[in-house]
Tab-separated table of C-alpha atoms in Angstrom:
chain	number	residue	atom	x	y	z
G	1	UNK	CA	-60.971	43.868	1.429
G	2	UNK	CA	-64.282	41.770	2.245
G	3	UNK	CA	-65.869	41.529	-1.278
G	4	UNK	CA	-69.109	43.336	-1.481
G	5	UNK	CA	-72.610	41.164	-1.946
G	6	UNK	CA	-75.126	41.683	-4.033
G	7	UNK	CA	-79.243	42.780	-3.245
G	8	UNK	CA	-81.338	42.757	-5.852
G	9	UNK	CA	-84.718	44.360	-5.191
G	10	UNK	CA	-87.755	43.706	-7.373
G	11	UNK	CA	-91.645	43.684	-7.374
G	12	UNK	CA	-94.270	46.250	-7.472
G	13	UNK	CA	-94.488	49.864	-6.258
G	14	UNK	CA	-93.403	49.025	-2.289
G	15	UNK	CA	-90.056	47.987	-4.122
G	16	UNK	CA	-90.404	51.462	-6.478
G	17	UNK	CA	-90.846	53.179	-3.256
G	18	UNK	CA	-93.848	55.640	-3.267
G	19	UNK	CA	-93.010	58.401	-0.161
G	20	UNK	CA	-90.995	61.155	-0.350
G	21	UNK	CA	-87.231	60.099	0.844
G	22	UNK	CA	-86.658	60.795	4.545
G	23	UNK	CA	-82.807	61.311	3.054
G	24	UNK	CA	-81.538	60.721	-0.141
G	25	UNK	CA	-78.426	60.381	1.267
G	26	UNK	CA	-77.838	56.619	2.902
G	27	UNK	CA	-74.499	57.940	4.020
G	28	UNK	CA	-72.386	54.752	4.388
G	29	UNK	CA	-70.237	55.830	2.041
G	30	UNK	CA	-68.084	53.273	0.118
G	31	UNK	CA	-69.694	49.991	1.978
G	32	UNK	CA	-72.840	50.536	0.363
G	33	UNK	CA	-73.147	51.557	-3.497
G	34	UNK	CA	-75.703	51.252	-6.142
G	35	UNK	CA	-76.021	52.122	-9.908
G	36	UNK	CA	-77.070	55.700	-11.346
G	37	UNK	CA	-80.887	56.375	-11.363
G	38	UNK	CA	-81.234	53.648	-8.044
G	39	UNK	CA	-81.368	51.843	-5.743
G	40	UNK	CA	-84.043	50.607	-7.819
G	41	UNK	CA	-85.098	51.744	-11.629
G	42	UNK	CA	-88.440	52.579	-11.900
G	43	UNK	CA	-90.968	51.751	-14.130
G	44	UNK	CA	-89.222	51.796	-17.829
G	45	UNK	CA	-86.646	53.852	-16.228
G	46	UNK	CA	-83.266	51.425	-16.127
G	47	UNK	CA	-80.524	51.557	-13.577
G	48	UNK	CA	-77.195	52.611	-15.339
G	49	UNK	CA	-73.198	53.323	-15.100
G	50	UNK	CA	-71.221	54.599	-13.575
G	51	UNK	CA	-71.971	53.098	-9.825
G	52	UNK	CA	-72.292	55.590	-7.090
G	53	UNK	CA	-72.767	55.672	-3.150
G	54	UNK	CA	-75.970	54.567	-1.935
G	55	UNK	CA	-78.517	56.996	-2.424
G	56	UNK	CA	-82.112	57.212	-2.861
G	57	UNK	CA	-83.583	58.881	-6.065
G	58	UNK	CA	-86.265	61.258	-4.114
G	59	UNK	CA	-88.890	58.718	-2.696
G	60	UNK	CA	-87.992	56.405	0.191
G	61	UNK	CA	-87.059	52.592	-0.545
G	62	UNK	CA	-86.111	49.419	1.519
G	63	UNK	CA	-82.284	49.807	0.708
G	64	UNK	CA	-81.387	52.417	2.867
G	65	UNK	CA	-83.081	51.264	6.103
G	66	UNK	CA	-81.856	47.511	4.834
G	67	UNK	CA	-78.012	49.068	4.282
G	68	UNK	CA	-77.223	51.136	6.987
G	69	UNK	CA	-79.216	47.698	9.476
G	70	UNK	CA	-76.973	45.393	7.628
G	71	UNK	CA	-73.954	47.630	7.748
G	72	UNK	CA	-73.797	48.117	11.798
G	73	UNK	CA	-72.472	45.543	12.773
G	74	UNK	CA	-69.454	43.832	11.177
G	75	UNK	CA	-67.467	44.223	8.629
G	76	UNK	CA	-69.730	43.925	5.151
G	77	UNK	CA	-70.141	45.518	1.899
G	78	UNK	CA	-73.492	45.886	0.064
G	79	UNK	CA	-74.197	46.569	-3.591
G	80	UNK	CA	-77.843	46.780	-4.311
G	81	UNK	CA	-79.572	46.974	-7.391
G	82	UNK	CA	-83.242	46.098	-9.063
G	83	UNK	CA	-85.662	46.909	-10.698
G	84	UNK	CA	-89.757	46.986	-10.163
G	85	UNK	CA	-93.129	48.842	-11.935
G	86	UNK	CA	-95.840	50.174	-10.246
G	87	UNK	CA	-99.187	47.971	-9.655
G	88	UNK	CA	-97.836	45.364	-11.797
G	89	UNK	CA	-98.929	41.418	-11.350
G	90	UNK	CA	-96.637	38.854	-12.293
G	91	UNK	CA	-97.218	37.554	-15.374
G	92	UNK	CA	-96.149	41.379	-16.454
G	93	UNK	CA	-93.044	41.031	-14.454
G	94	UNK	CA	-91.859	37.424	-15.043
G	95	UNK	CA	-88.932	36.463	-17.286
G	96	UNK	CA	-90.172	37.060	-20.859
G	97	UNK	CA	-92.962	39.437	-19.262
G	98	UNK	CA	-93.953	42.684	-20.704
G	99	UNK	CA	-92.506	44.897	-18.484
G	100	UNK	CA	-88.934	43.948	-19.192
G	101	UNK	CA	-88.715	43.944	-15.411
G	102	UNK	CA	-87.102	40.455	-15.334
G	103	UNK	CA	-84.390	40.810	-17.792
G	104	UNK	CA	-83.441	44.433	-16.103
G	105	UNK	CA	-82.380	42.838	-13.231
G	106	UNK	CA	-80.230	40.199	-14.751
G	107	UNK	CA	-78.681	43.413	-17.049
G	108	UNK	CA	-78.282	44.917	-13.876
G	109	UNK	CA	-76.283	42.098	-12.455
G	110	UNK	CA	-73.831	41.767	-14.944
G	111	UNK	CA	-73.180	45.755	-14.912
G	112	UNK	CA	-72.344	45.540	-10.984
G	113	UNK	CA	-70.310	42.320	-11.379
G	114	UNK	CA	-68.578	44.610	-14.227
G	115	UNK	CA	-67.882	47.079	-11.465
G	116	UNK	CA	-67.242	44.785	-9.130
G	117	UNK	CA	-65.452	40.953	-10.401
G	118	UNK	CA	-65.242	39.251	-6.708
G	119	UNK	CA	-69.084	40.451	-6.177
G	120	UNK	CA	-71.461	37.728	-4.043
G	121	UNK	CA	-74.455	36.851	-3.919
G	122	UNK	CA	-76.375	38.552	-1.084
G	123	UNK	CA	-80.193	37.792	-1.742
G	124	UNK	CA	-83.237	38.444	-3.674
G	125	UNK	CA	-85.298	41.011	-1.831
G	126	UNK	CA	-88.777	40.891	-3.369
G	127	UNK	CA	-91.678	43.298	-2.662
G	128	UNK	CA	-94.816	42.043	-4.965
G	129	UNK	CA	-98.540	40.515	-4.436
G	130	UNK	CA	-101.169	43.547	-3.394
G	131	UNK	CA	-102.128	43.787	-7.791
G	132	UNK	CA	-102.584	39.850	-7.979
G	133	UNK	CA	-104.332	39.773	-4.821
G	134	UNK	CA	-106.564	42.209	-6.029
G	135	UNK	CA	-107.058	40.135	-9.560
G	136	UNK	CA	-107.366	37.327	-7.543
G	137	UNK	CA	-104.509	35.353	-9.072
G	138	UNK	CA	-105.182	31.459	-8.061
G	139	UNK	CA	-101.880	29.323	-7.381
G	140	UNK	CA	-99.857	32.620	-6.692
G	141	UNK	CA	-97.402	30.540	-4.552
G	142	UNK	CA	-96.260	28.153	-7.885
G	143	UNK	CA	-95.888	31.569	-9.402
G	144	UNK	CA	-93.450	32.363	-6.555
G	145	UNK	CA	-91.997	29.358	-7.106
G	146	UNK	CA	-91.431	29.769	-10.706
G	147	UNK	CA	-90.339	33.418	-10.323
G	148	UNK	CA	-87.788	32.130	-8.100
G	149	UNK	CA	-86.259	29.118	-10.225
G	150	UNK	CA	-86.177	31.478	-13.321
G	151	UNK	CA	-84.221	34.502	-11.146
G	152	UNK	CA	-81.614	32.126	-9.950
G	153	UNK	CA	-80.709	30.166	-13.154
G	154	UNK	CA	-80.032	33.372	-15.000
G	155	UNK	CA	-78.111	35.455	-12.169
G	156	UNK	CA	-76.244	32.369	-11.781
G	157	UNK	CA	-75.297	33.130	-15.679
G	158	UNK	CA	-74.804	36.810	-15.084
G	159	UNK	CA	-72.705	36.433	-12.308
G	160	UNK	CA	-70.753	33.393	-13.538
G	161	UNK	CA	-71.518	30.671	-10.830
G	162	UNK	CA	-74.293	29.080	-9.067
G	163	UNK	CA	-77.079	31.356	-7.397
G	164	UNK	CA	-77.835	30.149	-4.364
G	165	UNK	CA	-78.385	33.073	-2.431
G	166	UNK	CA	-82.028	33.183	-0.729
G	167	UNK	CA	-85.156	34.863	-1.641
G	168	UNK	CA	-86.701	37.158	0.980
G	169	UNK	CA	-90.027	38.687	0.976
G	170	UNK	CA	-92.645	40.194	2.910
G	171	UNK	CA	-96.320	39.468	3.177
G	172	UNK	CA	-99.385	41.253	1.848
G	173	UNK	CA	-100.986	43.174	4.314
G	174	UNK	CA	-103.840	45.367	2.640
G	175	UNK	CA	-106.521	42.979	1.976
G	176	UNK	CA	-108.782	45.427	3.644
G	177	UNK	CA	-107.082	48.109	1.604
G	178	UNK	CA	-108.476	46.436	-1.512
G	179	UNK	CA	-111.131	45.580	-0.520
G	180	UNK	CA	-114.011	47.495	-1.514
G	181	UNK	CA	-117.272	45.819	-0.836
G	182	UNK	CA	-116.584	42.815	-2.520
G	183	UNK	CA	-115.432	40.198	0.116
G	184	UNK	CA	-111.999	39.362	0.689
G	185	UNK	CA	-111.903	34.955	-0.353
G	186	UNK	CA	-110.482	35.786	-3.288
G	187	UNK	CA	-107.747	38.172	-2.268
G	188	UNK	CA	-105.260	34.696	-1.747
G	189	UNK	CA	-101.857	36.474	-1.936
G	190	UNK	CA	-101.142	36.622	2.192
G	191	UNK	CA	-102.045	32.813	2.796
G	192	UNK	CA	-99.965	31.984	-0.750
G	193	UNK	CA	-96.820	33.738	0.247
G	194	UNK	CA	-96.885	31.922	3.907
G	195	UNK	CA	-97.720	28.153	2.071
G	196	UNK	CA	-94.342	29.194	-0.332
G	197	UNK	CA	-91.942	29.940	2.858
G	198	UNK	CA	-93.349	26.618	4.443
G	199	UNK	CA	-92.407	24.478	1.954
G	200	UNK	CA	-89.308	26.254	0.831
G	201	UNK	CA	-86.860	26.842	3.265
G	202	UNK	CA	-84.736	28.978	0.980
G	203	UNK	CA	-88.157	31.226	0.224
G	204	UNK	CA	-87.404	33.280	3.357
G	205	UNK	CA	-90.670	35.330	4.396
G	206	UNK	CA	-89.789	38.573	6.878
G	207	UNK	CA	-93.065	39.076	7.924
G	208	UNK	CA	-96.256	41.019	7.340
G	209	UNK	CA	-96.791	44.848	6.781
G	210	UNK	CA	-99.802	45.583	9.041
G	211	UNK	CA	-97.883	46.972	12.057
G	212	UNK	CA	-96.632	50.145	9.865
G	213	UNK	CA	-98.444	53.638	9.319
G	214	UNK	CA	-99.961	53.781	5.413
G	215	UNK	CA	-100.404	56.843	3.385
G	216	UNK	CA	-103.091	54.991	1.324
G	217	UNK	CA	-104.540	51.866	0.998
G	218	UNK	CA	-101.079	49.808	-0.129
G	219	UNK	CA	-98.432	51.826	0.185
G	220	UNK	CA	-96.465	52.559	3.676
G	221	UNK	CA	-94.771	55.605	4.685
G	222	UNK	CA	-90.925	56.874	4.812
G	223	UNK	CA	-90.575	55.705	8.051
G	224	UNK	CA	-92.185	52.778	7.595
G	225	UNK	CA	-90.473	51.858	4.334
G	226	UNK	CA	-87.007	52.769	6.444
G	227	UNK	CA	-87.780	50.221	9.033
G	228	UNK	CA	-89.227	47.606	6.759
G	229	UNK	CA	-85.908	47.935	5.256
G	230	UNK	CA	-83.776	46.722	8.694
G	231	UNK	CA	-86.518	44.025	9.205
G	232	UNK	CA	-85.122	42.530	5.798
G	233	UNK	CA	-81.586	42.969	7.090
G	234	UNK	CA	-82.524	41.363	10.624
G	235	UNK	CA	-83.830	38.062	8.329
G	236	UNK	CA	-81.109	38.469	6.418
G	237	UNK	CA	-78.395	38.681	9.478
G	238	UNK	CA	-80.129	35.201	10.476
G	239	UNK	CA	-79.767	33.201	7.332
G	240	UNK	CA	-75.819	34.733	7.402
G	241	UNK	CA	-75.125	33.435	10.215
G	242	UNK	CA	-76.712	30.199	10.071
G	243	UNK	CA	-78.932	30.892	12.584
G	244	UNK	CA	-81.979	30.780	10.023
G	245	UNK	CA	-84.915	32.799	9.935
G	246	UNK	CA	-88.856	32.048	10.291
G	247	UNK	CA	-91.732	34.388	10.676
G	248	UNK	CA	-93.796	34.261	13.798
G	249	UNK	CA	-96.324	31.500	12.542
G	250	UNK	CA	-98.408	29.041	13.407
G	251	UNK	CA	-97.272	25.503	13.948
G	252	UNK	CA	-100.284	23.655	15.237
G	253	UNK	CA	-103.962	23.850	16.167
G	254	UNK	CA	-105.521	21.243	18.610
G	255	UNK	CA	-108.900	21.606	20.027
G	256	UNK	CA	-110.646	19.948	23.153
G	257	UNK	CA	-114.191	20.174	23.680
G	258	UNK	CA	-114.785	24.104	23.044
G	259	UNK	CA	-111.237	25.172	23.924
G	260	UNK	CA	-108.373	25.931	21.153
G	261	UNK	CA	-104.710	25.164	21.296
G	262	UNK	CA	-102.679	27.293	19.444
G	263	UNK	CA	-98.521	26.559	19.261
G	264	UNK	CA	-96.987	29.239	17.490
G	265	UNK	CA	-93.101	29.275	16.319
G	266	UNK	CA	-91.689	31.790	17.825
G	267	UNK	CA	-87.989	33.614	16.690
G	268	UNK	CA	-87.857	35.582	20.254
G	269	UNK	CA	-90.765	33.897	22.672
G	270	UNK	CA	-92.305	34.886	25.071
G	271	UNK	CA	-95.526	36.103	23.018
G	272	UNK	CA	-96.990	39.262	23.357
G	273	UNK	CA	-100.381	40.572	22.698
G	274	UNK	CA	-100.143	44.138	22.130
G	275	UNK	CA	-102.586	46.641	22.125
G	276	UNK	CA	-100.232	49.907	22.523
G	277	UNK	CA	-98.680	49.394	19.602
G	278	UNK	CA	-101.809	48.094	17.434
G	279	UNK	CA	-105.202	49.045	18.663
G	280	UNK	CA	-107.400	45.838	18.733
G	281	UNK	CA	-109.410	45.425	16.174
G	282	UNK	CA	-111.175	42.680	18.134
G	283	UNK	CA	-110.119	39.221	19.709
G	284	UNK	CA	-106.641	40.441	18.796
G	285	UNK	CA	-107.145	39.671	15.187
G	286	UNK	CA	-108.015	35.952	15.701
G	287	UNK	CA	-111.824	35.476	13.385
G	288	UNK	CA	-113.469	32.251	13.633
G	289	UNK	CA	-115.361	30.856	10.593
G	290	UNK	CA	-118.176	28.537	12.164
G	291	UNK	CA	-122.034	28.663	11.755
G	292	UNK	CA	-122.399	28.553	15.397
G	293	UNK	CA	-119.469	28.966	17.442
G	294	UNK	CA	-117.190	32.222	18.547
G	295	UNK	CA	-114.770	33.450	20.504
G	296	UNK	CA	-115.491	33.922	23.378
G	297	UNK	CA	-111.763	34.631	25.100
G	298	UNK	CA	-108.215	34.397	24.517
G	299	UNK	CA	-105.356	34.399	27.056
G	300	UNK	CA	-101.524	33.483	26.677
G	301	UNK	CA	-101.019	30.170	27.569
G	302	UNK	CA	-96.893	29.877	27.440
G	303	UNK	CA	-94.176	31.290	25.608
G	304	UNK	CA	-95.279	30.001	22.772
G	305	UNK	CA	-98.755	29.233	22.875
G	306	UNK	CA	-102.642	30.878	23.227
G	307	UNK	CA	-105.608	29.575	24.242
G	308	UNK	CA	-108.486	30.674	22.911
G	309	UNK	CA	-112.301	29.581	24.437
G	310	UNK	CA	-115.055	29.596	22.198
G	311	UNK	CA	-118.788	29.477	22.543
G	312	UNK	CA	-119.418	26.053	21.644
G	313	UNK	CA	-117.086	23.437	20.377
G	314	UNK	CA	-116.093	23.782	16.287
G	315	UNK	CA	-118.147	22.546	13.552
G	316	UNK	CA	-115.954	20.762	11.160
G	317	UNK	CA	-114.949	22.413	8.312
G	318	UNK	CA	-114.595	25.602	10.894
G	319	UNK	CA	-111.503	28.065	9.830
G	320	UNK	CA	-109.824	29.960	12.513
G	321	UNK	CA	-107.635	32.979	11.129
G	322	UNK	CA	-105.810	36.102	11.924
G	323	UNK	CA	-105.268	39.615	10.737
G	324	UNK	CA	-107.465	39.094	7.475
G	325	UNK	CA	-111.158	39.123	8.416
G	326	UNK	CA	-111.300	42.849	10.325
G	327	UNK	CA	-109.917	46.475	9.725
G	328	UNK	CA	-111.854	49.322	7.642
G	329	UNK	CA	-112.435	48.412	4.426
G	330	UNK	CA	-110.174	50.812	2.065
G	331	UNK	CA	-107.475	51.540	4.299
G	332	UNK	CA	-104.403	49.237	5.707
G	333	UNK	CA	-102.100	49.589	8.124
G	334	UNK	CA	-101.681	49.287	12.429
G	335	UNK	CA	-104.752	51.821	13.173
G	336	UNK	CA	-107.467	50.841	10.907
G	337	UNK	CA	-106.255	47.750	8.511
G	338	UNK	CA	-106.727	44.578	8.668
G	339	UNK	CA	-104.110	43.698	11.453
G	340	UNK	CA	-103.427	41.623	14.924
G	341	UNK	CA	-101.781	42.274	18.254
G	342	UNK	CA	-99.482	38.821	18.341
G	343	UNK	CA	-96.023	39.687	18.523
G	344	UNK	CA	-92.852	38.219	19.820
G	345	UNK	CA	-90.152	39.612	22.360
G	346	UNK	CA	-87.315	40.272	19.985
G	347	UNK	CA	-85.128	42.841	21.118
G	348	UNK	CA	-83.659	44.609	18.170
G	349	UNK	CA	-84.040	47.963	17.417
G	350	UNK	CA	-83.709	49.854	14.453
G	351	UNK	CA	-80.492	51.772	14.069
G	352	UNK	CA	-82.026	54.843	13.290
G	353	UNK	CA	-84.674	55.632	15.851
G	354	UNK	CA	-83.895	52.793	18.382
G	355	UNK	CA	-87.438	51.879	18.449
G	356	UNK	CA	-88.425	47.924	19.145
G	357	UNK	CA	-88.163	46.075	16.136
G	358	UNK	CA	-90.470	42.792	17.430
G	359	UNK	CA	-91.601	40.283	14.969
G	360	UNK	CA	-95.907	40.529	14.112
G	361	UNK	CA	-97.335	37.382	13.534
G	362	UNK	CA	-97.619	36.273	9.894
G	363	UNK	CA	-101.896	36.246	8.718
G	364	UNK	CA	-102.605	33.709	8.761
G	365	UNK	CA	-106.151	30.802	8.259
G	366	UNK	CA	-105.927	26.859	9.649
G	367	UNK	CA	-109.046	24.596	9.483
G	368	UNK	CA	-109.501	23.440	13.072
G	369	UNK	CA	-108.842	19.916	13.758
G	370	UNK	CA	-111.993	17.442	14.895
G	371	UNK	CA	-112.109	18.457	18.933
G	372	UNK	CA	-111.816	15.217	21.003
């Protein structure tokens, strides 16, 4: 028998799970188990023996929707576990951190290694960074960092070899959400998380949550949280295979006279911009950040790239971004949030509803070279 690998979930309350469960049932009966009280313990509320089927505890969390996408194809086993507390930064969450949050999930990989001795690593599936945004934690991708180095020394104890499984997580996506009159500079979590995954290939980030339906200002529906779910387990699939896994991103800006280059890297080109699916909030997201230039047009230049025409040419110092700087404030999400209508051609579909399952461009902000 193929031995089973191990998910660990962590983070905040999108890890908790906050909707009522579509199911509480996964049903993939023995290739995907968890521990009593899971997927993932709540709060103060551990995780415990005796392990059971996969099943979700009454409100909706990635590990179904990440199971049963994992799960259909091939021959794999998945034991998830984790733990997470509501609107919790993460100096509350890190090792030695109030919460106890951090040393549950190391308790809760020795249990499932109990249960299971030829247990794998699988990955580090981390949901976290709307309560430091909103604090306006500085540095919050060293934090990452750190978070990172500390999880994999100790699971590499609790499982008894090296941890070198990846980390996957998603991006912020309700900067509007928090926002409540006060500006948005200092809500730094999105651009962190993006700066960690480029300089740590091992820091895999899935992608932003704008494209999904919220039932408040942070926290995304069942069906949502379902599908978020198999967009962890279509990053994951990638990294399995060796085929790796990057966000749609930027990769370069170059400017000429009043006209912008923009190269993006692209998992399933050609680019799309999409207004069905998101309703523009205005120049498909893009915002330019110049005393006396804006956009004036943007077009799809190739697979992979956009032009976009501005009024005059940049000032230096000028900032062009995406999917931060528009939406209502107080609310998040594809109809109202702060969002964008850049997507790829990726032709997955969830297993569940067989809808598209394209990759959204990452938010992103890039200071705009000198034009020549």
């Amino acid at each position: 028998m193929i031995p089973p690998e191990l998910f660990l979930i962590t983070g905040q309350s999108l890890a908790t799970g906050r909707a009522p469960a579509i199911s509480t049932m996964a049903g993939l009966g023995a290739a995907a188990r968890c521990l009593t009280g899971g997927p993932v313990g709540w709060n103060d509320r551990p995780v415990t023996l005796p392990a059971r089927e996969l099943s979700e505890r009454g409100v909706e969390t990635i590990a179904s929707g990440f199971a049963a996408h994992l799960l259909a194809e091939g021959d794999l086993r998945a034991f998830i576990a984790g733990q997470a507390w509501v609107g919790q930064p993460y100096a509350t969450l890190k090792k030695g951190g109030e919460t106890g949050v951090f040393e549950a999930v190391i308790s809760q990989t020795r249990l499932a290694r109990q249960i299971e001795p030829d247990l794998q690593p699988g990955a580090i599936l981390l949901l976290h960074g709307e309560t430091d945004g909103a604090l306006g934690t500085p540095d919050y991708d060293l934090l990452l960092e750190e978070w990172v180095a500390h999880l994999r020394e100790d699971l590499g104890l609790a499982m008894g070899m090296g941890w070198t499984a990846p980390l996957l997580f998603c991006q912020t996506s309700s900067i509007s959400g928090y926002d409540r009159g006060g500006g948005r500079s200092a809500f730094r979590t999105p651009l962190a998380q993006l700066h960690a995954s480029e300089r740590h290939p091992d820091m895999i980030l899935v992608g932003p949550k704008y494209a999904y339906d919220y039932i408040d200002w942070a926290h995304i529906d069942a069906p949502s949280t379902r599908l978020h779910g198999e967009y962890f387990a279509k990053a994951y699939k990638g990294v399995r295979t060796g085929r790796g896994w990057h966000p749609l991103s930027p990769a370069s800006i170059s400017c000429r006279a009043n006209r912008l280059h923009v190269e993006f890297r692209v998992p399933e080109p050609p680019l799309v911009l999409d207004t069905d699916t998101i309703p523009d909030p205005g120049w498909f997201g893009f915002h330019l950040s110049d005393p006396a230039a804006s956009i004036r047009g943007i077009r799809i230049a190739s697979a992979t790239s956009l032009e976009i025409d501005l009024t005059a040419p940049p000032a230096p110092g000028s900032i062009l971004s995406y999917a931060l700087h528009n939406g209502v404030s107080g609310t998040s999400g594809r109809m109202t949030g702060a969002r964008g209508c850049l997507r790829d051609s990726d032709a997955t579909r969830s297993v569940f509803t067989g809808q598209a399952m394209p990759n959204w461009c990452v938010a992103f902000a890039r200071a705009i070279p000198a034009h020549r």
